Every structure is written in structure tokens, then in C-alpha cells.
């Protein structure tokens, strides 16, 4: 996507493999590797999260990253997010995306996920050429349309600034143990 859409947007790939396993430390201070992700997410106009599907769910590494990114920091609150995914099988990460959308809309994250925009890439092992280009023309056209919609979605969300402060406050004060 970064290469395909380079004329329309700057897409930076963020790796999450450097994060330690989340353990909800009592005296929480933001880890440097988490703060780096927080800063980049906060600076971005929007975020695209790509998830593979393992056992019909997002990866443990992605769930771990989202746990760190919702514990004492709130970079996803009110942030436009587009979810895409791929899988080796024919379903193209449909179940993983559904779970991921639920996680992103949780009280601690409160991302603005783009509705009705699933991009499901099945048979991903055969889907790309040696240069990383998507070889399925119909899927490339679908992705183009969804990405154009995402750029408009970002503009729409930017016009809705009035609730962000309240949403951040709600995320900071949310505690599953006090429900």
C-alpha cells in the first residue's frame, strides 16, 4: 500500500515486534518503544492497520501492541482508522477484521473506524508479484476505491473536533474493574 499509494499519501510502516509482552505494570511509565508508536500515530492524519488472520483472529502481536497503546496513552482516540487484511485461505481475514474493529472501538481505544470498508485479500501467497504489487486486478481496484474513501473519511473526522477532549477523558477514566 505504501508503494501503491505513494502519490496520494505518505504511508509509514510501523513494526510492533519490538514490544515486550504486555503485563499491566503497576507503576506505569511509557516505554520508549511504545512512546515512539504513540508519537507517530498521534502525528498521523489516519492509520491503516493491516492484519493477517491466524485461527480466525488478529495476531497476538497486534493484540499486544493495542494493549500497550491503550494503557496510559490514548493515540487512537478519535483517530481515523482503516482496517485491511490478508490470509492464506479464501476468507481473507474477515473474522480477524471483525474482532479488530471491536477492539479498536473499545472504551480504552475509541478509534474512529471507517464503516463498510472491508478489504479482504484471500490466497495471499499468490496475490503479489516479486515487486510487491497486487496481481489481482479486481482486488487492486477495490483497494483503490476503499483508500479514496478513507482519505475522505479522514477529512470528515477532522471536521468533528468537538468530542475529542471528552473522549480522551473518558478513555483515561475507564476501568473495567469499576463497572
GROMACS .gro file of N, CA and C in nm:
model
  537
    1UNK      N    1   0.082  -0.119   0.000
    1UNK     CA    2   0.000   0.000   0.000
    1UNK      C    3   0.086   0.126   0.000
    2UNK      N    4   0.197   0.122   0.076
    2UNK     CA    5   0.284   0.241   0.081
    2UNK      C    6   0.334   0.275  -0.059
    3UNK      N    7   0.375   0.175  -0.133
    3UNK     CA    8   0.426   0.197  -0.268
    3UNK      C    9   0.311   0.231  -0.363
    4UNK      N   10   0.202   0.161  -0.353
    4UNK     CA   11   0.089   0.178  -0.444
    4UNK      C   12   0.026   0.317  -0.432
    5UNK      N   13   0.020   0.370  -0.310
    5UNK     CA   14  -0.047   0.498  -0.287
    5UNK      C   15   0.051   0.613  -0.259
    6UNK      N   16   0.177   0.597  -0.297
    6UNK     CA   17   0.278   0.698  -0.263
    6UNK      C   18   0.249   0.836  -0.319
    7UNK      N   19   0.171   0.846  -0.426
    7UNK     CA   20   0.136   0.978  -0.480
    7UNK      C   21   0.017   1.041  -0.410
    8UNK      N   22  -0.055   0.964  -0.329
    8UNK     CA   23  -0.173   1.014  -0.261
    8UNK      C   24  -0.153   1.035  -0.113
    9UNK      N   25  -0.058   0.962  -0.055
    9UNK     CA   26  -0.037   0.969   0.090
    9UNK      C   27   0.101   0.916   0.125
   10UNK      N   28   0.150   0.962   0.238
   10UNK     CA   29   0.274   0.907   0.293
   10UNK      C   30   0.233   0.799   0.392
   11UNK      N   31   0.270   0.677   0.363
   11UNK     CA   32   0.237   0.565   0.450
   11UNK      C   33   0.367   0.509   0.505
   12UNK      N   34   0.378   0.515   0.637
   12UNK     CA   35   0.497   0.463   0.704
   12UNK      C   36   0.461   0.332   0.771
   13UNK      N   37   0.540   0.232   0.746
   13UNK     CA   38   0.520   0.101   0.807
   13UNK      C   39   0.578   0.103   0.948
   14UNK      N   40   0.494   0.072   1.046
   14UNK     CA   41   0.540   0.066   1.186
   14UNK      C   42   0.545  -0.079   1.229
   15UNK      N   43   0.657  -0.119   1.281
   15UNK     CA   44   0.673  -0.257   1.328
   15UNK      C   45   0.634  -0.265   1.475
   16UNK      N   46   0.575  -0.375   1.512
   16UNK     CA   47   0.533  -0.395   1.651
   16UNK      C   48   0.608  -0.509   1.718
   17UNK      N   49   0.702  -0.568   1.647
   17UNK     CA   50   0.772  -0.684   1.701
   17UNK      C   51   0.871  -0.650   1.812
   18UNK      N   52   0.900  -0.523   1.834
   18UNK     CA   53   0.996  -0.484   1.938
   18UNK      C   54   0.929  -0.466   2.074
   19UNK      N   55   0.798  -0.476   2.080
   19UNK     CA   56   0.728  -0.452   2.206
   19UNK      C   57   0.734  -0.574   2.297
   20UNK      N   58   0.761  -0.552   2.425
   20UNK     CA   59   0.757  -0.666   2.518
   20UNK      C   60   0.613  -0.710   2.538
   21UNK      N   61   0.595  -0.827   2.594
   21UNK     CA   62   0.461  -0.876   2.623
   21UNK      C   63   0.397  -0.785   2.728
   22UNK      N   64   0.275  -0.742   2.701
   22UNK     CA   65   0.204  -0.652   2.791
   22UNK      C   66   0.177  -0.723   2.923
   23UNK      N   67   0.206  -0.652   3.034
   23UNK     CA   68   0.186  -0.712   3.166
   23UNK      C   69   0.121  -0.616   3.265
   24UNK      N   70   0.061  -0.508   3.218
   24UNK     CA   71  -0.007  -0.409   3.302
   24UNK      C   72   0.076  -0.372   3.425
   25UNK      N   73   0.190  -0.307   3.402
   25UNK     CA   74   0.275  -0.270   3.516
   25UNK      C   75   0.204  -0.170   3.607
   26UNK      N   76   0.221  -0.188   3.737
   26UNK     CA   77   0.152  -0.101   3.834
   26UNK      C   78   0.203   0.042   3.829
   27UNK      N   79   0.332   0.062   3.827
   27UNK     CA   80   0.391   0.196   3.820
   27UNK      C   81   0.423   0.226   3.675
   28UNK      N   82   0.319   0.247   3.598
   28UNK     CA   83   0.336   0.257   3.454
   28UNK      C   84   0.403   0.387   3.412
   29UNK      N   85   0.510   0.371   3.340
   29UNK     CA   86   0.569   0.481   3.265
   29UNK      C   87   0.576   0.430   3.121
   30UNK      N   88   0.554   0.519   3.029
   30UNK     CA   89   0.550   0.479   2.889
   30UNK      C   90   0.688   0.431   2.845
   31UNK      N   91   0.692   0.311   2.794
   31UNK     CA   92   0.818   0.256   2.743
   31UNK      C   93   0.860   0.334   2.618
   32UNK      N   94   0.989   0.353   2.596
   32UNK     CA   95   1.034   0.429   2.479
   32UNK      C   96   0.980   0.375   2.347
   33UNK      N   97   0.976   0.243   2.332
   33UNK     CA   98   0.928   0.185   2.207
   33UNK      C   99   0.777   0.205   2.189
   34UNK      N  100   0.703   0.214   2.300
   34UNK     CA  101   0.560   0.245   2.293
   34UNK      C  102   0.543   0.393   2.261
   35UNK      N  103   0.621   0.479   2.326
   35UNK     CA  104   0.610   0.623   2.301
   35UNK      C  105   0.640   0.658   2.156
   36UNK      N  106   0.732   0.587   2.096
   36UNK     CA  107   0.763   0.610   1.955
   36UNK      C  108   0.641   0.582   1.867
   37UNK      N  109   0.572   0.472   1.896
   37UNK     CA  110   0.449   0.440   1.822
   37UNK      C  111   0.340   0.544   1.849
   38UNK      N  112   0.325   0.582   1.976
   38UNK     CA  113   0.225   0.682   2.015
   38UNK      C  114   0.248   0.812   1.937
   39UNK      N  115   0.371   0.859   1.936
   39UNK     CA  116   0.402   0.985   1.868
   39UNK      C  117   0.369   0.979   1.719
   40UNK      N  118   0.400   0.868   1.655
   40UNK     CA  119   0.374   0.855   1.512
   40UNK      C  120   0.225   0.845   1.484
   41UNK      N  121   0.151   0.773   1.568
   41UNK     CA  122   0.007   0.762   1.549
   41UNK      C  123  -0.059   0.897   1.571
   42UNK      N  124  -0.020   0.967   1.677
   42UNK     CA  125  -0.078   1.098   1.705
   42UNK      C  126  -0.050   1.198   1.593
   43UNK      N  127   0.067   1.190   1.532
   43UNK     CA  128   0.104   1.283   1.426
   43UNK      C  129   0.035   1.251   1.293
   44UNK      N  130  -0.012   1.129   1.278
   44UNK     CA  131  -0.073   1.086   1.152
   44UNK      C  132  -0.215   1.140   1.138
   45UNK      N  133  -0.253   1.169   1.014
   45UNK     CA  134  -0.391   1.208   0.987
   45UNK      C  135  -0.485   1.088   1.001
   46UNK      N  136  -0.436   0.971   0.969
   46UNK     CA  137  -0.513   0.849   0.979
   46UNK      C  138  -0.419   0.731   0.991
   47UNK      N  139  -0.475   0.616   1.027
   47UNK     CA  140  -0.395   0.495   1.047
   47UNK      C  141  -0.459   0.381   0.969
   48UNK      N  142  -0.376   0.307   0.897
   48UNK     CA  143  -0.420   0.185   0.831
   48UNK      C  144  -0.359   0.069   0.910
   49UNK      N  145  -0.444  -0.020   0.957
   49UNK     CA  146  -0.394  -0.138   1.026
   49UNK      C  147  -0.419  -0.258   0.937
   50UNK      N  148  -0.312  -0.326   0.904
   50UNK     CA  149  -0.320  -0.447   0.823
   50UNK      C  150  -0.300  -0.566   0.915
   51UNK      N  151  -0.392  -0.660   0.907
   51UNK     CA  152  -0.382  -0.777   0.993
   51UNK      C  153  -0.390  -0.904   0.910
   52UNK      N  154  -0.298  -0.994   0.935
   52UNK     CA  155  -0.320  -1.128   0.882
   52UNK      C  156  -0.423  -1.197   0.973
   53UNK      N  157  -0.461  -1.316   0.937
   53UNK     CA  158  -0.556  -1.389   1.020
   53UNK      C  159  -0.494  -1.522   1.060
   54UNK      N  160  -0.485  -1.544   1.189
   54UNK     CA  161  -0.438  -1.671   1.243
   54UNK      C  162  -0.548  -1.728   1.331
   55UNK      N  163  -0.592  -1.848   1.299
   55UNK     CA  164  -0.700  -1.912   1.374
   55UNK      C  165  -0.821  -1.820   1.386
   56UNK      N  166  -0.853  -1.751   1.279
   56UNK     CA  167  -0.971  -1.664   1.268
   56UNK      C  168  -0.966  -1.544   1.362
   57UNK      N  169  -0.848  -1.496   1.395
   57UNK     CA  170  -0.838  -1.378   1.481
   57UNK      C  171  -0.713  -1.298   1.446
   58UNK      N  172  -0.706  -1.172   1.496
   58UNK     CA  173  -0.583  -1.095   1.475
   58UNK      C  174  -0.467  -1.163   1.547
   59UNK      N  175  -0.349  -1.126   1.510
   59UNK     CA  176  -0.231  -1.189   1.571
   59UNK      C  177  -0.214  -1.147   1.717
   60UNK      N  178  -0.145  -1.230   1.792
   60UNK     CA  179  -0.113  -1.197   1.931
   60UNK      C  180  -0.028  -1.072   1.937
   61UNK      N  181   0.062  -1.054   1.841
   61UNK     CA  182   0.148  -0.936   1.840
   61UNK      C  183   0.066  -0.807   1.824
   62UNK      N  184  -0.037  -0.811   1.739
   62UNK     CA  185  -0.120  -0.693   1.721
   62UNK      C  186  -0.203  -0.666   1.846
   63UNK      N  187  -0.260  -0.768   1.905
   63UNK     CA  188  -0.335  -0.750   2.030
   63UNK      C  189  -0.244  -0.695   2.140
   64UNK      N  190  -0.121  -0.742   2.145
   64UNK     CA  191  -0.025  -0.694   2.244
   64UNK      C  192   0.005  -0.546   2.221
   65UNK      N  193   0.026  -0.507   2.096
   65UNK     CA  194   0.055  -0.367   2.066
   65UNK      C  195  -0.062  -0.278   2.105
   66UNK      N  196  -0.184  -0.321   2.076
   66UNK     CA  197  -0.301  -0.241   2.111
   66UNK      C  198  -0.318  -0.231   2.263
   67UNK      N  199  -0.279  -0.334   2.336
   67UNK     CA  200  -0.284  -0.326   2.483
   67UNK      C  201  -0.188  -0.217   2.532
   68UNK      N  202  -0.067  -0.214   2.479
   68UNK     CA  203   0.028  -0.109   2.518
   68UNK      C  204  -0.021   0.029   2.475
   69UNK      N  205  -0.087   0.037   2.360
   69UNK     CA  206  -0.132   0.165   2.306
   69UNK      C  207  -0.265   0.211   2.365
   70UNK      N  208  -0.309   0.145   2.470
   70UNK     CA  209  -0.432   0.187   2.537
   70UNK      C  210  -0.415   0.187   2.688
   71UNK      N  211  -0.292   0.182   2.734
   71UNK     CA  212  -0.265   0.177   2.877
   71UNK      C  213  -0.183   0.300   2.917
   72UNK      N  214  -0.254   0.402   2.960
   72UNK     CA  215  -0.187   0.526   3.000
   72UNK      C  216  -0.158   0.620   2.885
   73UNK      N  217  -0.184   0.576   2.763
   73UNK     CA  218  -0.168   0.658   2.643
   73UNK      C  219  -0.292   0.636   2.556
   74UNK      N  220  -0.328   0.736   2.476
   74UNK     CA  221  -0.454   0.728   2.403
   74UNK      C  222  -0.441   0.782   2.260
   75UNK      N  223  -0.347   0.729   2.182
   75UNK     CA  224  -0.326   0.784   2.048
   75UNK      C  225  -0.438   0.752   1.949
   76UNK      N  226  -0.518   0.650   1.977
   76UNK     CA  227  -0.623   0.613   1.883
   76UNK      C  228  -0.755   0.687   1.906
   77UNK      N  229  -0.768   0.755   2.019
   77UNK     CA  230  -0.894   0.824   2.046
   77UNK      C  231  -0.921   0.924   1.933
   78UNK      N  232  -1.035   0.905   1.868
   78UNK     CA  233  -1.082   0.993   1.762
   78UNK      C  234  -0.994   0.988   1.636
   79UNK      N  235  -0.908   0.891   1.625
   79UNK     CA  236  -0.819   0.878   1.509
   79UNK      C  237  -0.888   0.798   1.399
   80UNK      N  238  -0.894   0.849   1.277
   80UNK     CA  239  -0.949   0.770   1.167
   80UNK      C  240  -0.864   0.645   1.141
   81UNK      N  241  -0.929   0.531   1.136
   81UNK     CA  242  -0.858   0.404   1.117
   81UNK      C  243  -0.926   0.323   1.008
   82UNK      N  244  -0.845   0.272   0.919
   82UNK     CA  245  -0.889   0.180   0.814
   82UNK      C  246  -0.825   0.045   0.843
   83UNK      N  247  -0.903  -0.061   0.834
   83UNK     CA  248  -0.852  -0.195   0.860
   83UNK      C  249  -0.853  -0.273   0.729
   84UNK      N  250  -0.741  -0.337   0.700
   84UNK     CA  251  -0.729  -0.427   0.586
   84UNK      C  252  -0.668  -0.557   0.635
   85UNK      N  253  -0.680  -0.661   0.555
   85UNK     CA  254  -0.621  -0.786   0.599
   85UNK      C  255  -0.607  -0.887   0.488
   86UNK      N  256  -0.525  -0.985   0.517
   86UNK     CA  257  -0.497  -1.091   0.421
   86UNK      C  258  -0.484  -1.223   0.495
   87UNK      N  259  -0.514  -1.329   0.423
   87UNK     CA  260  -0.494  -1.462   0.480
   87UNK      C  261  -0.457  -1.559   0.369
   88UNK      N  262  -0.398  -1.669   0.408
   88UNK     CA  263  -0.361  -1.772   0.311
   88UNK      C  264  -0.485  -1.836   0.250
   89UNK      N  265  -0.592  -1.845   0.327
   89UNK     CA  266  -0.715  -1.909   0.282
   89UNK      C  267  -0.803  -1.814   0.202
   90UNK      N  268  -0.924  -1.857   0.178
   90UNK     CA  269  -1.015  -1.781   0.092
   90UNK      C  270  -1.092  -1.672   0.165
   91UNK      N  271  -1.099  -1.677   0.298
   91UNK     CA  272  -1.180  -1.579   0.372
   91UNK      C  273  -1.115  -1.442   0.381
   92UNK      N  274  -0.986  -1.431   0.362
   92UNK     CA  275  -0.920  -1.302   0.356
   92UNK      C  276  -0.923  -1.221   0.485
   93UNK      N  277  -0.919  -1.283   0.598
   93UNK     CA  278  -0.912  -1.217   0.730
   93UNK      C  279  -1.044  -1.157   0.777
   94UNK      N  280  -1.156  -1.206   0.727
   94UNK     CA  281  -1.285  -1.147   0.764
   94UNK      C  282  -1.312  -1.153   0.913
   95UNK      N  283  -1.284  -1.265   0.976
   95UNK     CA  284  -1.310  -1.276   1.120
   95UNK      C  285  -1.210  -1.194   1.200
   96UNK      N  286  -1.086  -1.193   1.159
   96UNK     CA  287  -0.985  -1.113   1.229
   96UNK      C  288  -1.020  -0.965   1.222
   97UNK      N  289  -1.066  -0.919   1.106
   97UNK     CA  290  -1.103  -0.779   1.092
   97UNK      C  291  -1.222  -0.744   1.181
   98UNK      N  292  -1.319  -0.831   1.188
   98UNK     CA  293  -1.435  -0.806   1.273
   98UNK      C  294  -1.393  -0.791   1.419
   99UNK      N  295  -1.308  -0.882   1.466
   99UNK     CA  296  -1.259  -0.873   1.604
   99UNK      C  297  -1.176  -0.747   1.624
  100UNK      N  298  -1.093  -0.714   1.527
  100UNK     CA  299  -1.007  -0.596   1.539
  100UNK      C  300  -1.091  -0.468   1.546
  101UNK      N  301  -1.197  -0.460   1.468
  101UNK     CA  302  -1.285  -0.344   1.474
  101UNK      C  303  -1.348  -0.330   1.612
  102UNK      N  304  -1.387  -0.441   1.672
  102UNK     CA  305  -1.445  -0.438   1.807
  102UNK      C  306  -1.342  -0.388   1.907
  103UNK      N  307  -1.219  -0.433   1.894
  103UNK     CA  308  -1.112  -0.390   1.985
  103UNK      C  309  -1.086  -0.240   1.969
  104UNK      N  310  -1.077  -0.194   1.845
  104UNK     CA  311  -1.047  -0.054   1.819
  104UNK      C  312  -1.156   0.041   1.869
  105UNK      N  313  -1.278  -0.009   1.879
  105UNK     CA  314  -1.388   0.074   1.927
  105UNK      C  315  -1.411   0.059   2.077
  106UNK      N  316  -1.325  -0.016   2.146
  106UNK     CA  317  -1.337  -0.035   2.290
  106UNK      C  318  -1.317   0.097   2.363
  107UNK      N  319  -1.369   0.108   2.487
  107UNK     CA  320  -1.360   0.234   2.561
  107UNK      C  321  -1.219   0.288   2.581
  108UNK      N  322  -1.119   0.200   2.584
  108UNK     CA  323  -0.982   0.246   2.605
  108UNK      C  324  -0.916   0.296   2.478
  109UNK      N  325  -0.968   0.259   2.363
  109UNK     CA  326  -0.908   0.297   2.236
  109UNK      C  327  -0.990   0.404   2.163
  110UNK      N  328  -1.117   0.383   2.146
  110UNK     CA  329  -1.210   0.477   2.084
  110UNK      C  330  -1.164   0.532   1.949
  111UNK      N  331  -1.113   0.443   1.865
  111UNK     CA  332  -1.075   0.484   1.730
  111UNK      C  333  -1.200   0.510   1.648
  112UNK      N  334  -1.185   0.592   1.546
  112UNK     CA  335  -1.294   0.617   1.451
  112UNK      C  336  -1.271   0.523   1.333
  113UNK      N  337  -1.327   0.405   1.339
  113UNK     CA  338  -1.306   0.308   1.232
  113UNK      C  339  -1.398   0.337   1.115
  114UNK      N  340  -1.343   0.324   0.996
  114UNK     CA  341  -1.420   0.353   0.876
  114UNK      C  342  -1.522   0.242   0.853
  115UNK      N  343  -1.650   0.277   0.848
  115UNK     CA  344  -1.753   0.175   0.832
  115UNK      C  345  -1.761   0.121   0.690
  116UNK      N  346  -1.809  -0.002   0.679
  116UNK     CA  347  -1.838  -0.065   0.549
  116UNK      C  348  -1.721  -0.057   0.453
  117UNK      N  349  -1.604  -0.092   0.500
  117UNK     CA  350  -1.485  -0.075   0.416
  117UNK      C  351  -1.393  -0.196   0.420
  118UNK      N  352  -1.447  -0.314   0.437
  118UNK     CA  353  -1.362  -0.431   0.445
  118UNK      C  354  -1.281  -0.450   0.317
  119UNK      N  355  -1.151  -0.471   0.336
  119UNK     CA  356  -1.068  -0.516   0.225
  119UNK      C  357  -1.013  -0.651   0.266
  120UNK      N  358  -1.066  -0.754   0.204
  120UNK     CA  359  -1.033  -0.892   0.239
  120UNK      C  360  -0.953  -0.953   0.125
  121UNK      N  361  -0.828  -0.986   0.152
  121UNK     CA  362  -0.743  -1.046   0.050
  121UNK      C  363  -0.718  -1.192   0.085
  122UNK      N  364  -0.783  -1.280   0.014
  122UNK     CA  365  -0.761  -1.423   0.033
  122UNK      C  366  -0.649  -1.472  -0.057
  123UNK      N  367  -0.604  -1.593  -0.030
  123UNK     CA  368  -0.497  -1.656  -0.110
  123UNK      C  369  -0.378  -1.563  -0.125
  124UNK      N  370  -0.338  -1.505  -0.014
  124UNK     CA  371  -0.234  -1.400  -0.016
  124UNK      C  372  -0.098  -1.448  -0.063
  125UNK      N  373  -0.070  -1.577  -0.054
  125UNK     CA  374   0.060  -1.626  -0.101
  125UNK      C  375   0.077  -1.608  -0.251
  126UNK      N  376  -0.034  -1.606  -0.326
  126UNK     CA  377  -0.028  -1.590  -0.470
  126UNK      C  378  -0.066  -1.448  -0.515
  127UNK      N  379  -0.094  -1.358  -0.422
  127UNK     CA  380  -0.155  -1.229  -0.456
  127UNK      C  381  -0.057  -1.120  -0.498
  128UNK      N  382   0.072  -1.142  -0.483
  128UNK     CA  383   0.169  -1.036  -0.511
  128UNK      C  384   0.277  -1.085  -0.606
  129UNK      N  385   0.326  -0.991  -0.689
  129UNK     CA  386   0.438  -1.024  -0.776
  129UNK      C  387   0.569  -1.002  -0.700
  130UNK      N  388   0.680  -1.019  -0.765
  130UNK     CA  389   0.811  -1.008  -0.700
  130UNK      C  390   0.840  -0.868  -0.649
  131UNK      N  391   0.773  -0.766  -0.704
  131UNK     CA  392   0.793  -0.628  -0.661
  131UNK      C  393   0.694  -0.585  -0.554
  132UNK      N  394   0.611  -0.678  -0.509
  132UNK     CA  395   0.515  -0.646  -0.404
  132UNK      C  396   0.386  -0.586  -0.454
  133UNK      N  397   0.362  -0.590  -0.585
  133UNK     CA  398   0.239  -0.536  -0.642
  133UNK      C  399   0.129  -0.641  -0.638
  134UNK      N  400   0.008  -0.596  -0.609
  134UNK     CA  401  -0.108  -0.682  -0.606
  134UNK      C  402  -0.139  -0.728  -0.748
  135UNK      N  403  -0.148  -0.858  -0.771
  135UNK     CA  404  -0.167  -0.909  -0.906
  135UNK      C  405  -0.314  -0.929  -0.943
  136UNK      N  406  -0.402  -0.931  -0.845
  136UNK     CA  407  -0.546  -0.946  -0.873
  136UNK      C  408  -0.603  -0.810  -0.905
  137UNK      N  409  -0.633  -0.788  -1.034
  137UNK     CA  410  -0.678  -0.656  -1.079
  137UNK      C  411  -0.805  -0.610  -1.008
  138UNK      N  412  -0.900  -0.702  -0.989
  138UNK     CA  413  -1.024  -0.665  -0.923
  138UNK      C  414  -1.000  -0.623  -0.778
  139UNK      N  415  -0.906  -0.689  -0.711
  139UNK     CA  416  -0.874  -0.653  -0.573
  139UNK      C  417  -0.800  -0.519  -0.567
  140UNK      N  418  -0.712  -0.493  -0.664
  140UNK     CA  419  -0.642  -0.364  -0.670
  140UNK      C  420  -0.742  -0.250  -0.690
  141UNK      N  421  -0.841  -0.271  -0.776
  141UNK     CA  422  -0.944  -0.169  -0.798
  141UNK      C  423  -1.026  -0.146  -0.671
  142UNK      N  424  -1.060  -0.254  -0.604
  142UNK     CA  425  -1.136  -0.243  -0.480
  142UNK      C  426  -1.055  -0.166  -0.376
  143UNK      N  427  -0.928  -0.198  -0.361
  143UNK     CA  428  -0.843  -0.129  -0.265
  143UNK      C  429  -0.830   0.019  -0.300
  144UNK      N  430  -0.817   0.050  -0.427
  144UNK     CA  431  -0.811   0.190  -0.471
  144UNK      C  432  -0.934   0.266  -0.425
  145UNK      N  433  -1.052   0.208  -0.446
  145UNK     CA  434  -1.176   0.274  -0.407
  145UNK      C  435  -1.187   0.291  -0.256
  146UNK      N  436  -1.153   0.188  -0.183
  146UNK     CA  437  -1.160   0.197  -0.036
  146UNK      C  438  -1.062   0.301   0.017
  147UNK      N  439  -0.944   0.307  -0.041
  147UNK     CA  440  -0.845   0.404   0.006
  147UNK      C  441  -0.890   0.547  -0.025
  148UNK      N  442  -0.949   0.568  -0.143
  148UNK     CA  443  -1.003   0.701  -0.176
  148UNK      C  444  -1.110   0.740  -0.073
  149UNK      N  445  -1.196   0.644  -0.038
  149UNK     CA  446  -1.298   0.669   0.064
  149UNK      C  447  -1.233   0.701   0.198
  150UNK      N  448  -1.124   0.633   0.230
  150UNK     CA  449  -1.056   0.658   0.357
  150UNK      C  450  -1.001   0.800   0.363
  151UNK      N  451  -0.947   0.849   0.253
  151UNK     CA  452  -0.897   0.987   0.251
  151UNK      C  453  -1.011   1.086   0.277
  152UNK      N  454  -1.129   1.058   0.224
  152UNK     CA  455  -1.245   1.143   0.250
  152UNK      C  456  -1.291   1.126   0.395
  153UNK      N  457  -1.288   1.004   0.445
  153UNK     CA  458  -1.325   0.975   0.584
  153UNK      C  459  -1.236   1.056   0.680
  154UNK      N  460  -1.107   1.063   0.652
  154UNK     CA  461  -1.014   1.142   0.734
  154UNK      C  462  -1.059   1.288   0.738
  155UNK      N  463  -1.093   1.342   0.621
  155UNK     CA  464  -1.140   1.483   0.615
  155UNK      C  465  -1.266   1.502   0.697
  156UNK      N  466  -1.357   1.407   0.691
  156UNK     CA  467  -1.482   1.417   0.767
  156UNK      C  468  -1.453   1.416   0.917
  157UNK      N  469  -1.371   1.323   0.961
  157UNK     CA  470  -1.339   1.313   1.104
  157UNK      C  471  -1.268   1.439   1.152
  158UNK      N  472  -1.184   1.499   1.069
  158UNK     CA  473  -1.116   1.622   1.107
  158UNK      C  474  -1.213   1.738   1.127
  159UNK      N  475  -1.332   1.726   1.071
  159UNK     CA  476  -1.435   1.829   1.088
  159UNK      C  477  -1.518   1.807   1.214
  160UNK      N  478  -1.486   1.704   1.290
  160UNK     CA  479  -1.561   1.669   1.412
  160UNK      C  480  -1.471   1.679   1.535
  161UNK      N  481  -1.416   1.797   1.563
  161UNK     CA  482  -1.317   1.807   1.673
  161UNK      C  483  -1.378   1.824   1.812
  162UNK      N  484  -1.506   1.843   1.822
  162UNK     CA  485  -1.566   1.884   1.949
  162UNK      C  486  -1.571   1.775   2.056
  163UNK      N  487  -1.568   1.650   2.017
  163UNK     CA  488  -1.582   1.544   2.116
  163UNK      C  489  -1.449   1.484   2.160
  164UNK      N  490  -1.339   1.518   2.095
  164UNK     CA  491  -1.213   1.450   2.124
  164UNK      C  492  -1.171   1.466   2.270
  165UNK      N  493  -1.178   1.585   2.323
  165UNK     CA  494  -1.136   1.608   2.461
  165UNK      C  495  -1.217   1.521   2.558
  166UNK      N  496  -1.347   1.514   2.538
  166UNK     CA  497  -1.433   1.432   2.623
  166UNK      C  498  -1.402   1.284   2.605
  167UNK      N  499  -1.372   1.244   2.481
  167UNK     CA  500  -1.339   1.104   2.454
  167UNK      C  501  -1.209   1.064   2.520
  168UNK      N  502  -1.108   1.150   2.517
  168UNK     CA  503  -0.981   1.121   2.584
  168UNK      C  504  -1.004   1.110   2.735
  169UNK      N  505  -1.081   1.202   2.791
  169UNK     CA  506  -1.111   1.197   2.934
  169UNK      C  507  -1.182   1.067   2.970
  170UNK      N  508  -1.278   1.026   2.888
  170UNK     CA  509  -1.350   0.902   2.914
  170UNK      C  510  -1.256   0.781   2.906
  171UNK      N  511  -1.166   0.782   2.809
  171UNK     CA  512  -1.070   0.671   2.796
  171UNK      C  513  -0.977   0.666   2.917
  172UNK      N  514  -0.930   0.782   2.963
  172UNK     CA  515  -0.842   0.786   3.080
  172UNK      C  516  -0.911   0.737   3.205
  173UNK      N  517  -1.039   0.767   3.217
  173UNK     CA  518  -1.113   0.731   3.338
  173UNK      C  519  -1.177   0.594   3.332
  174UNK      N  520  -1.173   0.529   3.216
  174UNK     CA  521  -1.238   0.399   3.204
  174UNK      C  522  -1.157   0.293   3.278
  175UNK      N  523  -1.229   0.208   3.348
  175UNK     CA  524  -1.166   0.098   3.421
  175UNK      C  525  -1.265  -0.016   3.427
  176UNK      N  526  -1.228  -0.129   3.367
  176UNK     CA  527  -1.316  -0.245   3.366
  176UNK      C  528  -1.348  -0.293   3.507
  177UNK      N  529  -1.260  -0.268   3.600
  177UNK     CA  530  -1.279  -0.316   3.737
  177UNK      C  531  -1.382  -0.236   3.812
  178UNK      N  532  -1.418  -0.116   3.765
  178UNK     CA  533  -1.513  -0.031   3.834
  178UNK      C  534  -1.652  -0.036   3.771
  179UNK      N  535  -1.675  -0.129   3.682
  179UNK     CA  536  -1.806  -0.136   3.616
  179UNK      C  537  -1.904  -0.207   3.706
   0.00000   0.00000   0.00000
